[in-house]
XYZ file of C-alpha atoms in Angstrom:
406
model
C 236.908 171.613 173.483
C 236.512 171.081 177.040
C 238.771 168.488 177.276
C 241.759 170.498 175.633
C 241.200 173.362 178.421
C 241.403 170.940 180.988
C 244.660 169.776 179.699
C 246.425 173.224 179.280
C 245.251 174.652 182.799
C 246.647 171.557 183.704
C 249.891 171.958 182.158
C 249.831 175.458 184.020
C 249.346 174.229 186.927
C 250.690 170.480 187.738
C 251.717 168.879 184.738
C 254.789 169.611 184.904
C 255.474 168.418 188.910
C 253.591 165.633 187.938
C 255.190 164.049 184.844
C 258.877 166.017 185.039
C 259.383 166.383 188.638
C 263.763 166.498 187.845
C 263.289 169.634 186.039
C 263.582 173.372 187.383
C 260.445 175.004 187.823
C 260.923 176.574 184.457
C 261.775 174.153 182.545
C 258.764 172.167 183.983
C 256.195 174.679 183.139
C 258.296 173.928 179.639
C 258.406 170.746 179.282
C 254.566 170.715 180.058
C 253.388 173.275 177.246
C 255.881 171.718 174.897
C 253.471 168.745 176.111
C 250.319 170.863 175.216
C 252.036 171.998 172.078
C 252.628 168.424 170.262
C 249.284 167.912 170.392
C 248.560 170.815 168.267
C 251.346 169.746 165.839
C 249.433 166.584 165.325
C 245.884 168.575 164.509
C 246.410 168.471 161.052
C 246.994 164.629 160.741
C 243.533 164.363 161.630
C 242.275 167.326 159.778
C 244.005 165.899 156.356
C 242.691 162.269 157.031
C 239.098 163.611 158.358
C 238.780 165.971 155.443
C 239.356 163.157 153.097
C 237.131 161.173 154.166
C 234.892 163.212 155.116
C 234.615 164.919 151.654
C 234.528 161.387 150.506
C 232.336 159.813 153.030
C 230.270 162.410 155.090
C 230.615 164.800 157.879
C 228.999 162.610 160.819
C 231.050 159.427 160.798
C 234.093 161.703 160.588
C 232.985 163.761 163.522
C 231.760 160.628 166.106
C 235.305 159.012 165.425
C 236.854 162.023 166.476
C 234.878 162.596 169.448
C 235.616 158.648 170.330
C 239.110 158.913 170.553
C 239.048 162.246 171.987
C 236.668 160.527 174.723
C 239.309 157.613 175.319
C 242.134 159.591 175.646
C 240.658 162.353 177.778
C 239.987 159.751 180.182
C 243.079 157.818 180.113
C 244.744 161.444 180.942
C 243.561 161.241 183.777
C 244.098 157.877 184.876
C 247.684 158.015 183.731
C 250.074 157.136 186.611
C 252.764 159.410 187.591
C 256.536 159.855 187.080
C 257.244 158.807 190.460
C 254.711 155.632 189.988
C 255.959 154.363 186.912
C 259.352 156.654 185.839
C 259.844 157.721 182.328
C 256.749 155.378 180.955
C 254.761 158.357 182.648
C 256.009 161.433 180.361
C 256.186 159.030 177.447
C 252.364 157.822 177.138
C 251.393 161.157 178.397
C 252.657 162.632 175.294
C 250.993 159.831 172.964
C 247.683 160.000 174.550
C 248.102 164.271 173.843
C 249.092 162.702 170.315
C 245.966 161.280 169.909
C 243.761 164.427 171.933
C 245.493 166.220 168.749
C 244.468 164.020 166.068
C 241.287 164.061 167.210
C 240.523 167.713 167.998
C 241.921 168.114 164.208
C 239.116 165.759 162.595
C 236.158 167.329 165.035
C 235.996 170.978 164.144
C 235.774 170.409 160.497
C 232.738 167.820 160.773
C 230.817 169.971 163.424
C 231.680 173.226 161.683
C 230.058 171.813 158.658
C 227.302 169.992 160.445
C 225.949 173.587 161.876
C 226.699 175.903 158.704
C 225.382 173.572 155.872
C 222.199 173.027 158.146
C 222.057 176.747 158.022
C 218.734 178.883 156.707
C 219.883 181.138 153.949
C 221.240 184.370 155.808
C 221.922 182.691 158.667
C 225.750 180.647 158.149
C 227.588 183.218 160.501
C 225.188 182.591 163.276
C 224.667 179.063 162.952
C 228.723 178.668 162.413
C 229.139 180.556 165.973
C 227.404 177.613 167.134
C 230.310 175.813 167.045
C 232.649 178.278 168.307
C 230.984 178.594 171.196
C 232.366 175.452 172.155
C 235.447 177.255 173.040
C 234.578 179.759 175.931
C 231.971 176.902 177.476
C 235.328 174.481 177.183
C 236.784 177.065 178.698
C 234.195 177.597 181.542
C 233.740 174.187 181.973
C 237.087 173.388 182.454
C 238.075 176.410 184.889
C 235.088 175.208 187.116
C 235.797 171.922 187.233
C 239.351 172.796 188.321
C 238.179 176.090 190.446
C 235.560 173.259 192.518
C 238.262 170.625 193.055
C 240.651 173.133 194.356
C 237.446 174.498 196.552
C 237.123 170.683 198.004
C 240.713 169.764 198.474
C 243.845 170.759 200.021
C 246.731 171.813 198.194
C 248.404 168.380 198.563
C 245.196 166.332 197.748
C 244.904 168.851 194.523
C 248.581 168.261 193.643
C 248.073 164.264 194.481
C 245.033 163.336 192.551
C 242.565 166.283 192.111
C 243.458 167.327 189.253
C 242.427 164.329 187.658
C 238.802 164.823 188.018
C 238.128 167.180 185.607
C 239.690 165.139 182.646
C 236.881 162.084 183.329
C 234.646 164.651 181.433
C 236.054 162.286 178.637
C 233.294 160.141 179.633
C 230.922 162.603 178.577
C 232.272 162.856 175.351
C 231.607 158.772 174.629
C 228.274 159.738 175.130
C 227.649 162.642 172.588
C 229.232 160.633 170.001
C 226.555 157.916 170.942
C 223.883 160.868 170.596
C 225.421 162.224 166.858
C 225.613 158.368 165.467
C 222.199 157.634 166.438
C 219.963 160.903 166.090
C 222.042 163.052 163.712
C 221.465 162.965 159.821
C 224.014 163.533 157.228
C 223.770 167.247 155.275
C 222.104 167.844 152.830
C 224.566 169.866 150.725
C 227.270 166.757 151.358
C 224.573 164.658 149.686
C 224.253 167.032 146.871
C 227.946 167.269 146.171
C 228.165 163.265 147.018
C 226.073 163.218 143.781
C 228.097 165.269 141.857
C 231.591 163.506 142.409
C 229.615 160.188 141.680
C 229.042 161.297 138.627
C 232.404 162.943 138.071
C 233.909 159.192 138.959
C 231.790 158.071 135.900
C 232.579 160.176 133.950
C 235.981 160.517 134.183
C 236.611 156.620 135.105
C 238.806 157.554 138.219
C 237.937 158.806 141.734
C 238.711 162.595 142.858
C 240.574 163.569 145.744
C 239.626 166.368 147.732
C 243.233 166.693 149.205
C 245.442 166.343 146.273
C 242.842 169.277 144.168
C 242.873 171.199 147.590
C 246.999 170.829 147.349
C 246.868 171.466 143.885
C 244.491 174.377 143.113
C 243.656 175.960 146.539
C 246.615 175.680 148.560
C 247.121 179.679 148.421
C 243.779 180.007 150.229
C 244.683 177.215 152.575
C 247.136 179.265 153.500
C 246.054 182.506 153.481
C 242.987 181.032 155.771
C 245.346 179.779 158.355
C 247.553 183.046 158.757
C 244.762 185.103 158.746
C 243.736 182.922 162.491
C 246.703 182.196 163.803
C 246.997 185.631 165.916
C 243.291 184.590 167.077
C 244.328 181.195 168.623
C 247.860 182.157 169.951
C 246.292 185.200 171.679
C 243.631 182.970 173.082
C 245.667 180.091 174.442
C 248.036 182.752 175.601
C 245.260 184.256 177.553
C 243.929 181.048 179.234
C 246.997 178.850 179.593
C 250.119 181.350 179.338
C 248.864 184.257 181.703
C 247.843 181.835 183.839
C 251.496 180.608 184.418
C 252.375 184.123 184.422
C 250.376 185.658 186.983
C 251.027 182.695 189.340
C 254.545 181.754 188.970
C 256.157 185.296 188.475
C 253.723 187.651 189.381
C 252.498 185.908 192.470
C 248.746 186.213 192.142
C 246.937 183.696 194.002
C 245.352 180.819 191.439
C 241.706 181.005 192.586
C 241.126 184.603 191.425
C 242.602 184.310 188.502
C 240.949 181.163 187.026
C 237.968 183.254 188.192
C 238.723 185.867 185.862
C 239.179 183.816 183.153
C 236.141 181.818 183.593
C 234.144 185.218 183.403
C 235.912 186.385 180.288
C 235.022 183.464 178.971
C 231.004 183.915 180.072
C 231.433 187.482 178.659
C 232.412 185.431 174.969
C 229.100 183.298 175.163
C 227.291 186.453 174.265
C 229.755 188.109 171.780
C 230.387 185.586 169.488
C 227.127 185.199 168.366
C 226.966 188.893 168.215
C 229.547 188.957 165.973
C 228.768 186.144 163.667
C 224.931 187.620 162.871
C 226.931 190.647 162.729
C 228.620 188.882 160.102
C 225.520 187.588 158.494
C 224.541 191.183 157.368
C 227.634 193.278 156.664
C 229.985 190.914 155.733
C 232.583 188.002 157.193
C 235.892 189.619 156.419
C 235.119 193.049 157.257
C 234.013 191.758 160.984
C 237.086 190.070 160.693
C 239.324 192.170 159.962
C 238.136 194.318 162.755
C 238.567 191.936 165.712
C 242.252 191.483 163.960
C 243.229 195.830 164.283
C 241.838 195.311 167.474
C 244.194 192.813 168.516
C 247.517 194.743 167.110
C 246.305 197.959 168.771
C 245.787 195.644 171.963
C 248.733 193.688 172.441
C 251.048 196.387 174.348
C 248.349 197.837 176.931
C 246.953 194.039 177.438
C 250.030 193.201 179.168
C 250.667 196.327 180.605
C 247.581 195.946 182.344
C 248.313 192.200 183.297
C 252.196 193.647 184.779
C 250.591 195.550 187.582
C 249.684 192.331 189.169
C 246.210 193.505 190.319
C 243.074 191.953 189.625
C 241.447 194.793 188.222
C 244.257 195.488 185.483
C 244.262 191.503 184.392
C 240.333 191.208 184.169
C 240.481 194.928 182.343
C 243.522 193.640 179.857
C 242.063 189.861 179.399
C 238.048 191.081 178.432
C 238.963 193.653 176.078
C 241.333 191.235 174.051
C 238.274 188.766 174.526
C 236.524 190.782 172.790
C 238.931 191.264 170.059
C 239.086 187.158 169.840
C 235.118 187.139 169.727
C 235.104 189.607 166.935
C 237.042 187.463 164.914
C 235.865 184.158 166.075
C 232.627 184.765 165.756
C 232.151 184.785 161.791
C 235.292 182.331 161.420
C 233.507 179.139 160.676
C 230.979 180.499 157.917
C 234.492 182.503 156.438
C 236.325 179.033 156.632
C 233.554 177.347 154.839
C 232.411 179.755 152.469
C 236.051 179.847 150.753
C 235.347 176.318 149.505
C 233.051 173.904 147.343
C 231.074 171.522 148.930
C 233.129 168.716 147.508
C 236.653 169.279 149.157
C 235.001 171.813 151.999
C 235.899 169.611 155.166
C 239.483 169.160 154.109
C 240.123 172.987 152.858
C 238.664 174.138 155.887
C 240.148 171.641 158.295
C 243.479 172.529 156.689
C 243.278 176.383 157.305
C 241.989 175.668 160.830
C 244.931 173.446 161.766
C 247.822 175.767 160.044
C 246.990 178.685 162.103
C 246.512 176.121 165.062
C 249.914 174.553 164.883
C 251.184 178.555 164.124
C 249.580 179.727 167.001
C 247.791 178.047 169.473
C 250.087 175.146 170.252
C 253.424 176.915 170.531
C 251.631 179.882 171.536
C 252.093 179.147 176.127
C 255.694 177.994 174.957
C 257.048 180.849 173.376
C 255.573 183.492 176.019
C 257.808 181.176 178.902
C 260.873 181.297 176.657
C 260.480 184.903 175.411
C 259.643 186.267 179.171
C 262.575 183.851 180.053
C 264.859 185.492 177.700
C 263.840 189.215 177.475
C 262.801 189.515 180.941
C 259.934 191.727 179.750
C 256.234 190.578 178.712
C 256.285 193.393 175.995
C 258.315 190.920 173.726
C 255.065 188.552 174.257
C 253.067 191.922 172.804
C 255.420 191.976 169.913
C 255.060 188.196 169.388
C 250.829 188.921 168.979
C 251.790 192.304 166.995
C 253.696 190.248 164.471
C 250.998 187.571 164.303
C 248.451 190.632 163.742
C 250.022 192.084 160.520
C 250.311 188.244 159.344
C 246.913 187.916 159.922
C 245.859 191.726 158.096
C 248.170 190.513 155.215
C 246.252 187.446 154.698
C 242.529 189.083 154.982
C 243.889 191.556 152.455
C 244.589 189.012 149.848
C 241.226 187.288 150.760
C 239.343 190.311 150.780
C 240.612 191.172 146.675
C 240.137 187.371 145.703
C 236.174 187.785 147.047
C 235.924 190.539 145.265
C-alpha cells in the first residue's frame, strides 16, 4: 500500500508539472489523478486473474507475483524520465507502469486478506483480517514521511527536480518481502482443504470448475452488493489523503508541510482504531460495525468540509480524524465481511471482485471528481453530496446483505 500513497501525494503535488508541464494548473492536477485513477480501473484485471488462480492454485504464489510487479514498477516510477527529458514517451510509460501498480495492487489484497483471516483462531477473523488493513494508514504514514523528510532536506527546486523520487525506491523493499513470503510462508490450510474438495469435484464430474464463471454465475449479486457497500469507504479515504491535499494547497493556500502532517497523524490515530473495530467486530457482529462507520460517514460529509473551508489547521485536523474514524469503523471488520460471504473454493476471486468494484467506484475516480466538481460548482459541499450519495449506496447494499445473513 505504501507504494500507491506515494504515487497519489505525488500526483498532488508534482505529477502533474512533471509529466504535463503544457497544461493549466488545473488541468495538470487533472491529468495527474486521471493518472492515479487508471490504475484503479485496472485493479480488477488482476483481482479476476489472481482470484482464479488463486482459487485454483493457492493464495501465496498469487500474492508474491503481485508484490513483484508492484516492486518493479514502483521503482521504475521513480526512475522514469521527465516530459521535458524525453517528451510525450514520459506521460505515456508513466501511465503503463500505473497500469501495472493497478494490476498488481488488484491481485495482492485478495491473497494477503486470505493469508491473515484463514490463519485465523476461531473468534478471531475480524482481528486477524485488520491485519491487513492496517496496511493502509502505515502506507499512508510511510509515504507522507518519506515525502514530509525529503521536502525537510531539499529546496523547493531540488524537491520539484528529483526529490520526489525518493520515496517511490521503497519498491525495492517490496522485492524483498516477496522474497520473505516465497521462502518462509506456508500455504492455508483451509485452501488445502477446499483444494481437496474441487479435486475431487474434477473427478467426479470429469471437467475442471471455475471459480470465476460460478462466482459470475451464482454470486454476482453479492459481488456486487460487496463492492457498493465500500465504495463510500475508499472514495472518502483517497479523497482525504490525495484530494484535500490538492485542495488545501492549491485553492485554499495552506502551506504543504502542515498539512501532510495532519494527515500522517490521522493516519497514526487509524493504527489503533481499526483493530478496535475489527475485534469489535469479532463479538457483536461484522455488518452491524459496518453499517455504523457507513451513518457515520453520511452524517459527516457536510461538516467535514465545512471544517476543511475555514482554511485553519485546527478545522482540517478536526474534519479529517473524525471521518477517519468513520473509515476505521468500517475498515476495520471489512476483510473478515469480504471473506466470510464466500466458500473457500471461489473466496479469493469473490472477494477480490467486491474489493476492486467499489475501488474502481470510488477510490480511483474519487481525487478526480472532487477537482472537476469544485471546478464546476465552485463549492466543496457538492464533494459532500458526492460522499452522501456514495453513503446511501453503501446503506442500500448492507441492507440487502444484512437480510441474506439472516
Amino acid at each position: 500500500m505504501v507504494r500507491l500513497f506515494i504515487f497519489g501525494i505525488a500526483a498532488a503535488l508534482v505529477l502533474g508539472d512533471q509529466f504535463f508541464p503544457s497544461a493549466s494548473p488545473v488541468a495538470g492536477v487533472l491529468a495527474a489523478f486521471a493518472t492515479f485513477a487508471v490504475g484503479f480501473l485496472a485493479r480488477p484485471i488482476g483481482g479476476v486473474v489472481a482470484g482464479q488462480l488463486g482459487d485454483k492454485r493457492g493464495r501465496k504464489p498469487m500474492l508474491v507475483l503481485a508484490l513483484l510487479v508492484m516492486g518493479v514498477s514502483t521503482t521504475a516510477i521513480g526512475l522514469l524520465p521527465s516530459y521535458e527529458t524525453i517528451g510525450i514517451l514520459a506521460p505515456v510509460l508513466l501511465v503503463l507502469l500505473r497500469v501495472l501498480q493497478g494490476i498488481a495492487v488488484g491481485a495482492q489484497w485478495g491473497g494477503a486478506m486470505l493469508l491473515a483471516t484463514e490463519y485465523a483462531p476461531p473468534g478471531k477473523r475480524g482481528l486477524y483480517g485488520s491485519l491487513v488493513q492496517l496496511g493502509v494508514p502505515i502506507g499512508v504514514v510511510t509515504a507522507n514521511s518519506a515525502y514530509l523528510i525529503t521536502e525537510a532536506v531539499t529546496s523547493d527546486a531540488a524537491f520539484a527536480g528529483w526529490g520526489w523520487r525518493l520515496p517511490f525506491m521503497a519498491g525495492l523493499l517490496v522485492l524483498a518481502l516477496a522474497w520473505y513470503i516465497h521462502t518462509r510462508v506456508e500455504e492455508t490450510p483451509e485452501f488445502r482443504q477446499a483444494e481437496q474438495r474441487l479435486a475431487e469435484d474434477q473427478k467426479s464430474q470429469g471437467a475442471a470448475r471455475s471459480p470465476l464463471r460460478e462466482i459470475l454465475r451464482e454470486h454476482r449479486g453479492t459481488v456486487l452488493l460487496a463492492g457498493g457497500s465500500f465504495a463510500v469507504n475508499t472514495a472518502t479515504f483517497y479523497i482525504l489523503i490525495t484530494g484535500v491535499l490538492d485542495y488545501t494547497t492549491r485553492e485554499l493556500g495552506m502551506d504543504r508541510g502542515p498539512v501532510l502532517l495532519v494527515s500522517l497523524l490521522v493516519s497514526c490515530f487509524q493504527l489503533l482504531m481499526i483493530p478496535a473495530a475489527a475485534a469489535l467486530s469479532d463479538r457483536i457482529g461484522r455488518i452491524k460495525v459496518y453499517e455504523i462507520g457507513a451513518v457515520g460517514l453520511l452524517l459527516w460529509a457536510i461538516p467535514m468540509f465545512l471544517l476543511i473551508d475555514t482554511g485553519s489547521l485546527v478545522g482540517l485536523a478536526t474534519g479529517t480524524f473524525i471521518g477517519s474514524l468513520f473509515l476505521s469503523i468500517m475498515y476495520g471488520p471489512q476483510a473478515a465481511l469480504f471473506a466470510e460471504l464466500f466458500s473457500a473454493e471461489m473466496r479469493y476471486t469473490g472477494a477480490s471482485l467486491g474489493y476492486q468494484i467499489a475501488a474502481v467506484l470510488g477510490g480511483g475516480l474519487a481525487p478526480f471528481v472532487m477537482v472537476l466538481l469544485l471546478e464546476t460548482t465552485g463549492t466543496s459541499m457538492s464533494v459532500s453530496a458526492y460522499i452522501i450519495g456514495l453513503a446511501v449506496i453503501a446503506l442500500a447494499s448492507i441492507t440487502v446483505l444484512k437480510r441474506r445473513s439472516r
